XYZ file of C-alpha atoms in Angstrom:
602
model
C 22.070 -14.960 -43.633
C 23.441 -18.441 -44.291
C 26.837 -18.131 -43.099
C 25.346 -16.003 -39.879
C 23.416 -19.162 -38.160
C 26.224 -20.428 -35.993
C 25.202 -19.463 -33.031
C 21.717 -21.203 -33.041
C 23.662 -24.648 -33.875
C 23.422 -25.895 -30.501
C 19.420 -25.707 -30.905
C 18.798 -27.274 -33.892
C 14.712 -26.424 -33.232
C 15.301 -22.677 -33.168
C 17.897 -23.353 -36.225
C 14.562 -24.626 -38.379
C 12.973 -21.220 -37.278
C 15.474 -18.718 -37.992
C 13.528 -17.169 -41.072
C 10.463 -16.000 -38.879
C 12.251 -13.647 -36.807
C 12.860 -9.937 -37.501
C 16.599 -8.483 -36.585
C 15.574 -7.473 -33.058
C 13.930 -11.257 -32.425
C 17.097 -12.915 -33.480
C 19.196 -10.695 -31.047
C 16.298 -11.577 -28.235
C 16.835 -15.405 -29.214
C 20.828 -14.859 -29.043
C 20.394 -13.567 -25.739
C 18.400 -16.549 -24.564
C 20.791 -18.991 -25.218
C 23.439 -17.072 -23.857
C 22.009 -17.127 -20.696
C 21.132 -20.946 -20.481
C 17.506 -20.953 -21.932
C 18.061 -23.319 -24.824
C 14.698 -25.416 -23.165
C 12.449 -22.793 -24.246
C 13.251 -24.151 -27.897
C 13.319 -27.622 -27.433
C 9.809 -28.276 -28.233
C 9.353 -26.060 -31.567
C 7.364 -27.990 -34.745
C 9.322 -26.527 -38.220
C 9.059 -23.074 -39.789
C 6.170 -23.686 -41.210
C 3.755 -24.933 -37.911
C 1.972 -22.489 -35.000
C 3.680 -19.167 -36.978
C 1.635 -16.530 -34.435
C 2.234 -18.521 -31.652
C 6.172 -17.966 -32.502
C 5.613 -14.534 -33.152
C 3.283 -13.993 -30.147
C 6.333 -15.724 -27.874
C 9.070 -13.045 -29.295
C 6.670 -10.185 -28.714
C 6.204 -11.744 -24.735
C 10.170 -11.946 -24.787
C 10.609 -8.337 -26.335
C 7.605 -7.132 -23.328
C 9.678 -9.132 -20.515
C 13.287 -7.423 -21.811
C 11.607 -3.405 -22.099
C 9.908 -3.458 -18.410
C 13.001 -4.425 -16.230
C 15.785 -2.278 -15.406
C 18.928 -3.853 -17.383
C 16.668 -6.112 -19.752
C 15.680 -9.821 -19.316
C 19.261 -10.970 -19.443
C 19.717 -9.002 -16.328
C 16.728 -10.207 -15.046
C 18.241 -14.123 -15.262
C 21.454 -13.453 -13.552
C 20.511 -11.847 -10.772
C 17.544 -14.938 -10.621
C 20.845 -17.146 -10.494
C 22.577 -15.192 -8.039
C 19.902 -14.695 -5.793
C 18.785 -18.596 -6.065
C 22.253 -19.937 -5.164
C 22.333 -17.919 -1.754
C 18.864 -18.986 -1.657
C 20.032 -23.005 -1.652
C 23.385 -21.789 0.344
C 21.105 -20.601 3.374
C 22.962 -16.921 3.105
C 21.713 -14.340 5.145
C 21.496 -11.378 3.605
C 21.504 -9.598 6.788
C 25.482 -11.168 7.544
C 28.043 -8.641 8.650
C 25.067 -6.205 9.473
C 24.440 -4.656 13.253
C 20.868 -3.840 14.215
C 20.511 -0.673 16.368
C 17.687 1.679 17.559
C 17.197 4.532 14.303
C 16.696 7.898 15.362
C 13.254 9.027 14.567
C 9.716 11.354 16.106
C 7.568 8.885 18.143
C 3.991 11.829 17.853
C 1.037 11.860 20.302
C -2.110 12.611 19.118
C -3.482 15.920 20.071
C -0.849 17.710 22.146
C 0.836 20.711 20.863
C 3.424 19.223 19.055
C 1.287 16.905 16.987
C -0.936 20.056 16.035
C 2.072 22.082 14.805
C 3.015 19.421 12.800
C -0.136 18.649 11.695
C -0.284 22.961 10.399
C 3.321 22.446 8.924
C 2.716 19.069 6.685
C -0.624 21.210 5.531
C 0.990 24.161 4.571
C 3.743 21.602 2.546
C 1.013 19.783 1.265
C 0.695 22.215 -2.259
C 4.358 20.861 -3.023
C 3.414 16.944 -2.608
C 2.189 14.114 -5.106
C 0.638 10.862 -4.067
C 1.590 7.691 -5.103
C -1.028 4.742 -4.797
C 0.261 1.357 -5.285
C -2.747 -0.784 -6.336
C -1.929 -3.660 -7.790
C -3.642 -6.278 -5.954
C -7.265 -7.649 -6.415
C -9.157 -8.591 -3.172
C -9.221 -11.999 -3.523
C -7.397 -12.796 -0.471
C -10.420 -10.973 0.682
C -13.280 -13.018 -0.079
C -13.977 -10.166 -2.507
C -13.537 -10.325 -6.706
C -12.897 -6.845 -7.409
C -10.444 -4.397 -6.960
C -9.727 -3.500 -3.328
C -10.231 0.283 -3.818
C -13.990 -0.494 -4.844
C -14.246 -1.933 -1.300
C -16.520 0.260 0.769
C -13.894 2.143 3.859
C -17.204 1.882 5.958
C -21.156 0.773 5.309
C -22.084 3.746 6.905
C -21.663 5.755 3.927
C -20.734 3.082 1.784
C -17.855 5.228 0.626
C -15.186 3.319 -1.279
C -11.102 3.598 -0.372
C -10.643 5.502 -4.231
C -13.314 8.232 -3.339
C -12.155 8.565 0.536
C -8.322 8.883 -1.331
C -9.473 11.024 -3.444
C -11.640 13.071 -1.728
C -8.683 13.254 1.230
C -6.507 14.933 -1.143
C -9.061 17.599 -2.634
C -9.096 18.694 0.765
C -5.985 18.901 1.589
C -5.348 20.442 -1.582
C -7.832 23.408 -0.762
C -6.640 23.752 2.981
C -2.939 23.699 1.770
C -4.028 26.776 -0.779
C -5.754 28.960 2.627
C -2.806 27.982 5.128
C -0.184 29.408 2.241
C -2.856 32.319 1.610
C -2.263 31.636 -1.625
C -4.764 32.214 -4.529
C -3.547 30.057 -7.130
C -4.508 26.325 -5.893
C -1.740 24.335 -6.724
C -3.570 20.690 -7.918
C -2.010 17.940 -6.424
C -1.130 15.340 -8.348
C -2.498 11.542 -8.087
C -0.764 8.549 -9.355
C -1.613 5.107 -9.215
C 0.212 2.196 -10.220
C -1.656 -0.768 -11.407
C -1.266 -3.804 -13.321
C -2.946 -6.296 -15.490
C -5.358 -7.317 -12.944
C -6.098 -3.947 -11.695
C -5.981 -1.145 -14.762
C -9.146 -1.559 -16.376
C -11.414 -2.034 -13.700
C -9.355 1.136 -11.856
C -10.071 3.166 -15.227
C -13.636 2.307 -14.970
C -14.217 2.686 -11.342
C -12.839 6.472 -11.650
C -14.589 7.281 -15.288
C -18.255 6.002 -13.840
C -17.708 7.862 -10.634
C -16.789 11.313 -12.897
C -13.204 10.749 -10.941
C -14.965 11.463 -7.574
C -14.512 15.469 -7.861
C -10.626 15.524 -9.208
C -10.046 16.858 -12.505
C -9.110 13.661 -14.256
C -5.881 15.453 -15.900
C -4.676 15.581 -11.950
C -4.374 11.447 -12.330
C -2.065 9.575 -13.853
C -1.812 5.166 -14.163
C 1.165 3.331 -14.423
C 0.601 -0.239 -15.276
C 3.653 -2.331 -13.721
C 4.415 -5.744 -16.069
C 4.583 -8.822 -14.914
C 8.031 -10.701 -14.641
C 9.217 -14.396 -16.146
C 9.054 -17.596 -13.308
C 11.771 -19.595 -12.642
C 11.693 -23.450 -12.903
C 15.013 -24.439 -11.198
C 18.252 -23.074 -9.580
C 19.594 -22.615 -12.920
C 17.508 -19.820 -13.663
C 15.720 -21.865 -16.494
C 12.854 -19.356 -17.686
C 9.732 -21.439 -16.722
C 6.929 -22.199 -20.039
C 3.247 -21.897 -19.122
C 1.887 -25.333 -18.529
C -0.605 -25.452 -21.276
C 1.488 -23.717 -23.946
C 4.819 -24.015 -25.092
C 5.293 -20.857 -26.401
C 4.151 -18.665 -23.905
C 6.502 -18.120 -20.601
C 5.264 -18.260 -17.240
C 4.687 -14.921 -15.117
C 3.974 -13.379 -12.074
C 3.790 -9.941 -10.027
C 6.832 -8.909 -9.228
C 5.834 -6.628 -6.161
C 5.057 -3.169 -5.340
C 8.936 -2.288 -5.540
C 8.218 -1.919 -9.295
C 6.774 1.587 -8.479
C 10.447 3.247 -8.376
C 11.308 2.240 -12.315
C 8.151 3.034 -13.348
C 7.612 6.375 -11.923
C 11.441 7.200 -13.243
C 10.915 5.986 -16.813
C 7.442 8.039 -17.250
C 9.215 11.034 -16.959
C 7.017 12.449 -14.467
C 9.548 13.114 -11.386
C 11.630 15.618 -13.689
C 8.106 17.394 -14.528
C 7.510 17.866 -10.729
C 10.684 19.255 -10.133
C 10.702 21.681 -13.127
C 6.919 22.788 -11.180
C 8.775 23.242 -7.273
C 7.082 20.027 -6.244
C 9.201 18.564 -2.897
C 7.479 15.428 -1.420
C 6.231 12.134 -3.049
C 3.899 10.064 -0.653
C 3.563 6.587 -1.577
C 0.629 4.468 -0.331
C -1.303 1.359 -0.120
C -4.274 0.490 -1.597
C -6.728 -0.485 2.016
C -5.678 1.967 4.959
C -8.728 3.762 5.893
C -6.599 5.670 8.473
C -4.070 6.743 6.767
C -4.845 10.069 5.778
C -5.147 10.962 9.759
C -1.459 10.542 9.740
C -0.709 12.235 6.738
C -0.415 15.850 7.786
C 1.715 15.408 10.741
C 3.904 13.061 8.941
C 4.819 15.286 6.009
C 5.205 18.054 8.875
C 7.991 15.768 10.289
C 9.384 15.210 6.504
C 9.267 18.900 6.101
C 10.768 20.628 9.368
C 13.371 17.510 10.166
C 14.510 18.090 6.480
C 13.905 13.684 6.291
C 15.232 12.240 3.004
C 13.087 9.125 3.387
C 10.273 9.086 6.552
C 8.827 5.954 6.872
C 4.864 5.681 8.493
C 5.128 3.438 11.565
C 2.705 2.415 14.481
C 3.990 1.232 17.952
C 5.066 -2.518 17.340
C 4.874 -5.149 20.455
C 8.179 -7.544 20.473
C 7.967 -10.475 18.160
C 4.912 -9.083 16.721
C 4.234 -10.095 13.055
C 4.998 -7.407 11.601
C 8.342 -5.703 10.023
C 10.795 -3.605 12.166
C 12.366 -0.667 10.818
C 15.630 -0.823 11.866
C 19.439 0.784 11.523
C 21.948 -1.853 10.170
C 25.706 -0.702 9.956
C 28.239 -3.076 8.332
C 31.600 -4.138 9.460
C 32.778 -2.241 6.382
C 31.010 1.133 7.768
C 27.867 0.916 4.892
C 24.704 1.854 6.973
C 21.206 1.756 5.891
C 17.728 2.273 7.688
C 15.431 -0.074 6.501
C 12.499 -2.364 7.486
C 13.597 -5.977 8.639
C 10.816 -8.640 8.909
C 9.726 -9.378 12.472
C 11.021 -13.388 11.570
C 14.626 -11.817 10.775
C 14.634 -9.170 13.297
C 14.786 -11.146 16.376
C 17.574 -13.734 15.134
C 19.441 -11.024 13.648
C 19.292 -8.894 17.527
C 20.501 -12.620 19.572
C 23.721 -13.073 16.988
C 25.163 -9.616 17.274
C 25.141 -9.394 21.250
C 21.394 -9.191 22.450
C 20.718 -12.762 24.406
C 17.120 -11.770 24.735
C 16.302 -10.642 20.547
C 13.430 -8.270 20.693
C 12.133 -7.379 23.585
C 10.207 -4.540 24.860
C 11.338 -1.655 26.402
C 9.865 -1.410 30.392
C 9.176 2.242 30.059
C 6.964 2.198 26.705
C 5.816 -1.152 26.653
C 6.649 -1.534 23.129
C 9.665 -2.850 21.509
C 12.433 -0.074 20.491
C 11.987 -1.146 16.658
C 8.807 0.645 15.239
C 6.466 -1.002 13.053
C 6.818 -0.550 9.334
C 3.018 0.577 7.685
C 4.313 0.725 4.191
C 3.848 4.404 3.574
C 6.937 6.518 2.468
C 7.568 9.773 2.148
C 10.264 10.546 -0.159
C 12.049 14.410 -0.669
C 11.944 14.534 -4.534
C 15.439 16.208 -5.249
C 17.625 13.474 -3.442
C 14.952 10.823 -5.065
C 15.773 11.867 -8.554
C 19.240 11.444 -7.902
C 19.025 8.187 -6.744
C 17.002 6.773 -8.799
C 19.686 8.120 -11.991
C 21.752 6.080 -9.990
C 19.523 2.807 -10.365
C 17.225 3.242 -12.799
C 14.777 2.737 -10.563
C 15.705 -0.669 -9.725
C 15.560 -1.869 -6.202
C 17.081 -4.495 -4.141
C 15.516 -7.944 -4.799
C 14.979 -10.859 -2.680
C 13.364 -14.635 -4.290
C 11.271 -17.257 -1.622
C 11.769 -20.747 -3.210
C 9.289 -23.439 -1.960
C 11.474 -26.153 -2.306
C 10.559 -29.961 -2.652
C 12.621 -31.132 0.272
C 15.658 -30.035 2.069
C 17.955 -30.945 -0.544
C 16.775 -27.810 -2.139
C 17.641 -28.829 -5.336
C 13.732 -28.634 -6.880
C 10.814 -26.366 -6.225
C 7.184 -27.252 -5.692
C 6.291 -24.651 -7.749
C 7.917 -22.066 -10.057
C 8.894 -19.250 -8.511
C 9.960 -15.570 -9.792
C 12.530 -12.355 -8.178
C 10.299 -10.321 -5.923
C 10.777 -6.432 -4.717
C 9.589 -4.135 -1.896
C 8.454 -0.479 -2.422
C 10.269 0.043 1.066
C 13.038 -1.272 0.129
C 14.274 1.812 -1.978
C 16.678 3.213 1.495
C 18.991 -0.048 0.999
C 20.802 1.442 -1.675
C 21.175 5.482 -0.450
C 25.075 6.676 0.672
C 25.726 7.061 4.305
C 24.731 10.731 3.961
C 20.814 9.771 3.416
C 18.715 11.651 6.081
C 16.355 8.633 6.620
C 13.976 8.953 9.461
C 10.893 7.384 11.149
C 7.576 8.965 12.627
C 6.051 6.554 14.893
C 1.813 7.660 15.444
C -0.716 5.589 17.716
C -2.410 2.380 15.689
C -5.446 3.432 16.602
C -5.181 6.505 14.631
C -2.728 5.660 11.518
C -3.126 1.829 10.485
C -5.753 -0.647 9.759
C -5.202 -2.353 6.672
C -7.848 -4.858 4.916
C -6.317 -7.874 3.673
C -7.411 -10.754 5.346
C -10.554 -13.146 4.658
C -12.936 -14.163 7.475
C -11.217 -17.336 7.450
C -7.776 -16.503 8.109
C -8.908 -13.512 10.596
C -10.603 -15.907 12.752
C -7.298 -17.657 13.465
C -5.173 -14.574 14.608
C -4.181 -15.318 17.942
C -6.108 -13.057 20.566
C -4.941 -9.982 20.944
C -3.495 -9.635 17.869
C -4.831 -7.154 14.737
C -7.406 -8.964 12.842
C -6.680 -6.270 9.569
C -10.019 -7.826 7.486
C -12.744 -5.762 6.663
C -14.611 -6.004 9.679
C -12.209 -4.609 11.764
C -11.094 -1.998 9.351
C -14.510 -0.710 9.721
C -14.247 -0.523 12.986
C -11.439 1.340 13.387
C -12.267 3.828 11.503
C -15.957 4.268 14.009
C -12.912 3.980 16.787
C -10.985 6.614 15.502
C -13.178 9.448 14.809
C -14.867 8.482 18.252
C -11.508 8.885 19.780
C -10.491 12.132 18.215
C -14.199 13.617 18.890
C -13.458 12.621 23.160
C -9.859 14.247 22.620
C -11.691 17.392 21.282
C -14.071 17.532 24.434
C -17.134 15.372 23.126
C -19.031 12.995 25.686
C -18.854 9.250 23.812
C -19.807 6.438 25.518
C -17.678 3.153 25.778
C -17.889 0.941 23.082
C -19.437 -2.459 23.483
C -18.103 -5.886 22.413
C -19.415 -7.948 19.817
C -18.342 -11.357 17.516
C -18.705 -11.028 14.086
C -17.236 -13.695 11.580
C -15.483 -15.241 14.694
C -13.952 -12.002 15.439
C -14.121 -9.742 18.538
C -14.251 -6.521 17.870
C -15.054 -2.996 20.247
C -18.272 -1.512 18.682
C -17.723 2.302 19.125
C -20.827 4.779 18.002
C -20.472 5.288 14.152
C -19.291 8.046 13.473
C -17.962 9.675 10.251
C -17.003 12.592 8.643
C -16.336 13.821 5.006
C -12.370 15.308 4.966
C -13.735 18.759 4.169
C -15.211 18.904 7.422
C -11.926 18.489 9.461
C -8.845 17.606 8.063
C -6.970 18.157 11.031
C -7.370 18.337 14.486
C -7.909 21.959 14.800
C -10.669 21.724 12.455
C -12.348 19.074 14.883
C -11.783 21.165 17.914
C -13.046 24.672 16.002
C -16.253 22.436 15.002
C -17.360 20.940 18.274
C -17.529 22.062 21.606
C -17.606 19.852 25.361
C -21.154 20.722 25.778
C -21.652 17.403 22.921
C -22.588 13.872 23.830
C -23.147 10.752 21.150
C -23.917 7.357 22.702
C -22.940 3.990 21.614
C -25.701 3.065 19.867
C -25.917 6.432 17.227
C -24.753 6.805 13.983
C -23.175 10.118 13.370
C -22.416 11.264 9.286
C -21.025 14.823 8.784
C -20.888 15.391 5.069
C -20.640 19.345 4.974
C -17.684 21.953 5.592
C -19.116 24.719 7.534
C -21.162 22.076 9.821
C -20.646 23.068 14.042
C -22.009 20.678 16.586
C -22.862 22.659 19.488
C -24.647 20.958 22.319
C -25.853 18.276 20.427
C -26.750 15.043 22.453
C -27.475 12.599 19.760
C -29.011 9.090 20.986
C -29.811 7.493 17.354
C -28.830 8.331 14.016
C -28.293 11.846 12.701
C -27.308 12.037 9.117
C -25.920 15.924 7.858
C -25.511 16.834 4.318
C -24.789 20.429 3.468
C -23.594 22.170 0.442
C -20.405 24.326 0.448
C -21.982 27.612 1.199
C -24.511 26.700 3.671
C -23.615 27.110 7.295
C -25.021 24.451 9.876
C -25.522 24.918 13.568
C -26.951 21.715 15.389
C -27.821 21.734 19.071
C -30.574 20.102 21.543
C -31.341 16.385 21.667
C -31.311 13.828 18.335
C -33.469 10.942 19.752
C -34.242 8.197 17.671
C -34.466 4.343 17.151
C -30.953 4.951 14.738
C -29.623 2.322 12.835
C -28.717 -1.220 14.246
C -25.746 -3.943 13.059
C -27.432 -7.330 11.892
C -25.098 -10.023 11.869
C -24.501 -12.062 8.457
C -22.416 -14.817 8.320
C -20.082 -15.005 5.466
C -21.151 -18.598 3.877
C -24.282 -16.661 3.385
C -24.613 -16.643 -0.620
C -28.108 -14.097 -0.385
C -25.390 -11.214 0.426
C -22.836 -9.401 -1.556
C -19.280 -10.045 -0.952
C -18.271 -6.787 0.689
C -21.071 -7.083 3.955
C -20.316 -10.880 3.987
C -16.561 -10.310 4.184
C -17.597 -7.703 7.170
C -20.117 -10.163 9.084
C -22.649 -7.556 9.608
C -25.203 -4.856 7.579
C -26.697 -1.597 8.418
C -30.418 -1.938 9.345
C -31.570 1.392 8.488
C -34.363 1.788 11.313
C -34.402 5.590 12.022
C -32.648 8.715 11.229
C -33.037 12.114 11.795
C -31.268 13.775 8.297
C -30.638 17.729 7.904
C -30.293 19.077 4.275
């Protein structure tokens, strides 16, 4: 090897060092100082000094080069790239034109929305989910994963088992719609990461999966990727120990590579699969929308359909909107509401976003993070890419020199970024359902939600509870029940409408039409009951409920309820979130269930 070592000359640490490494480490090191990482040596004792920790660093290295698309080296020059636009103040949106994308703007209820809802159904056998849930709930207030949150404290349900048992039933009402007597399983995956995979593994294996057969779910684990110190792309080392490089999440975009290196996409083509649904890990709605989104996917023939929710101008939240070049490119795509208005004012719109006097909202529809992708033109793409998808980095630099960061930073991705890199020929389409019925995320503490401006979404566990009570009171009006008007209260510093609580296991109604075949306009629930339907062949028939009626029935049994349900019911008690004597998930809501009275049928 003697006469081999001139390439490690210019690092005469990693020169003293050469005899630990195997073949593959010394082409890893090689590669390092190619690409300007010489630093990482500097600081290395002789051959003989911290010989695991050396080892242990290669093996990070070796990790870091395997889980991104082109390798590590890759990895540091697009870091460089990106980083000098960065300090340059490009915009990567230069040369682009916003317009309106063409798209299905869906009201609840009418006879569209039901059709649709029947079609996405009926397409439902031929669909796989996609959770991305890699986040803990720490921006919460709350230490665990955020699909062991409870959805509601009614039933205490968490978002895995409402997921989970979401998809079991549309799984069994895709199988009767299609008449068909083999029930095709529908697959779950879930993409996790260091934080996330064990607990995620546990929470599913105590809980018996929650009713799926556990060979219907399969984990991903996305990697972590290296920081960056400076605009040179120098690989940033872990504070407290010099052979160990710095990392951080990379984003939910990582979904796309690993989903096309596990070899899964080519075994759901080979079994007729069509759609792959990709959500997020705390949207209690979201499966309300499902149905007549995939029905969209499935009879407008949609490439890519992205979830959205009526978005006010200016409103925080991303606008999915068409961009054509100057040199013809196009691409549909979500811009971020702090881009979208700029961008509008320099290509010929004095005003930026502003809403449209008919609607009320602006023309760009809010982005919800939920994708449906056709799998055919996915595979191709992605054979295309690797899976890799359009990166951006967000420097926080010292001062407006921007020649040093506060902090190390790292190359980020999107999930919803995959449509930036489709040809021109991409059907890529939008299907825009009311808020109240398709979007209320959880992710912000008490704290932060108290300082929303009024008016403006909240999205922290107390009002994610309370949409969901909104919702189902909603639909239940729309299907000819009697519900009172909710009441306002504060919790946590946050107003909120307090609508009956009501809730229903999926296999009761999936749909609509199951809601209107189950109840009838002879019904009334006032704002003070509690209403649970866990059954499937439960029908509410006259019922005038003024408390708390709580319904379990097995699969076979078939439940009539009628008359009056009058009882004291169950009350919210405010608890304020400093208050150590609860656990995190009722102090993150500002309220618990004080279980006076209930009437229960088993």
């Amino acid at each position: 090897m003697a006469g081999d070592e001139g390439w490690a000359s210019s690092c005469p640490a990693l020169l003293k060092n050469l005899s630990l490494l195997s073949p593959q480490q010394i082409e890893l090191a090689k590669m390092l100082l190619k690409e300007g990482q010489k630093h990482l040596f500097d600081d290395w004792s002789g051959a003989d000094v911290d010989v695991e920790k050396k080892k242990a660093f290669f093996y990070q290295v070796a990790l870091l080069d395997s889980s991104y698309p082109g390798g590590l080296a890759s990895y540091i020059q697009n870091a460089k790239k990106l980083l000098a636009d960065s300090k340059a103040g490009k915009n990567p949106f230069d040369g682009f034109t916003p317009s309106v994308p063409s798209g299905e703007v869906l009201t609840f209820g009418d006879e569209n929305f039901m059709k649709l809802e029947e079609a996405g159904v009926k397409e439902a056998r031929h669909a796989i989910f996609v959770l991305v849930a890699g986040g803990l709930g720490e921006r919460l207030g709350y230490k665990g994963i955020k699909l062991a949150l409870p959805v509601e404290t009614t039933t205490g349900k968490c978002f895995l088992q409402h997921y989970i048992e979401s998809i079991l039933a549309l799984q069994e009402a895709s199988a009767k719609l299609a008449q068909d007597e083999l029930l095709a399983k529908i697959p779950l995956v879930i993409m996790t990461s260091d934080d996330t995979h064990a607990r995620t593994i546990e929470l599913l294996d105590s809980n018996s999966y929650f009713g799926m057969e556990s060979s219907q779910v399969k984990l991903l684990k996305q990697e972590k990727v290296a920081c960056l110190s400076d605009n040179d792309a120098r690989l940033a080392l872990d504070p407290n120990d010099k052979y160990k490089i710095q990392t951080k999440p990379h984003g939910h975009g990582d979904v796309h590579a690993l989903l096309y290196s596990s070899g899964l996409l080519e075994q759901w083509k080979e079994a007729g699969r069509r759609w792959v649904l990709f959500f997020q890990d705390t949207n209690g709605l979201l499966f309300k929308a499902i149905p007549a989104s995939l029905g969209v996917s499935a009879t407008k023939g949609y490439n890519v359909n992205s979830l959205a929710v009526p978005r006010k101008a200016k409103e925080a939240i991303g606008g999915i909107t068409k961009l054509t070049h100057a040199d013809g490119r196009t691409m549909v795509i979500n811009v971020e509401y702090n881009q979208l208005d700029p961008l509008l004012r320099a290509t010929g719109h004095p005003d930026g976003d502003v809403n449209d006097p008919e609607t009320g909202f602006s023309p760009y529809p809010g982005n919800i993070n939920q994708l449906i992708l056709e799998l055919g033109p996915y595979i191709e793409e992605l054979k295309k890419t690797g899976g890799a998808i359009a990166e951006f980095v967000n420097p926080k630099y010292t001062d407006s020199t921007k020649t040093a960061f506060k902090s190390s930073t790292r190359l980020e991705c999107m999930m919803q970024d995959y449509p930036k890199t489709l040809p021109p020929s991409s059907k890529v389409g939008f299907t825009v359902m009311d808020t109240w019925l398709a979007y209320a995320p959880v992710k912000n503490n008490p704290e932060d939600a108290a300082k929303v401006p009024k008016g403006n979404p909240y999205h922290s566990a107390t009002s994610g509870e309370m949409a969901i009570y909104r919702a189902n009171s909603l639909i239940l009006r729309k299907a000819g029940v009697t519900i009172a008007e909710p009441v306002k209260d504060v919790f946590n510093g946050q107003e909120v409408e307090v609508w009956p609580r009501v809730t229903w296991s999926p296999k009761w109604a999936f749909i609509f039409k199951d809601v209107k075949e189950k109840v009838n306009n002879k019904c009334s629930i006032t704002e003070k009951s509690t209403l649970v339907v866990n059954g499937r062949h439960v029908a509410l028939n006259g019922l005038n409920l003024d408390g708390t009626l709580n319904i379990n029935a097995v699969d076979g049994a078939e439940v009539k309820l009628s008359g009056v349900v009058l009882n004291k019911g169950w009350s919210l008690e405010h608890v304020d979130y400093k208050d150590n004597s609860f656990p995190e998930e009722i102090r993150i809501r500002g309220f618990k269930i004080e279980k006076v009275e209930q009437f229960e049928v088993n």
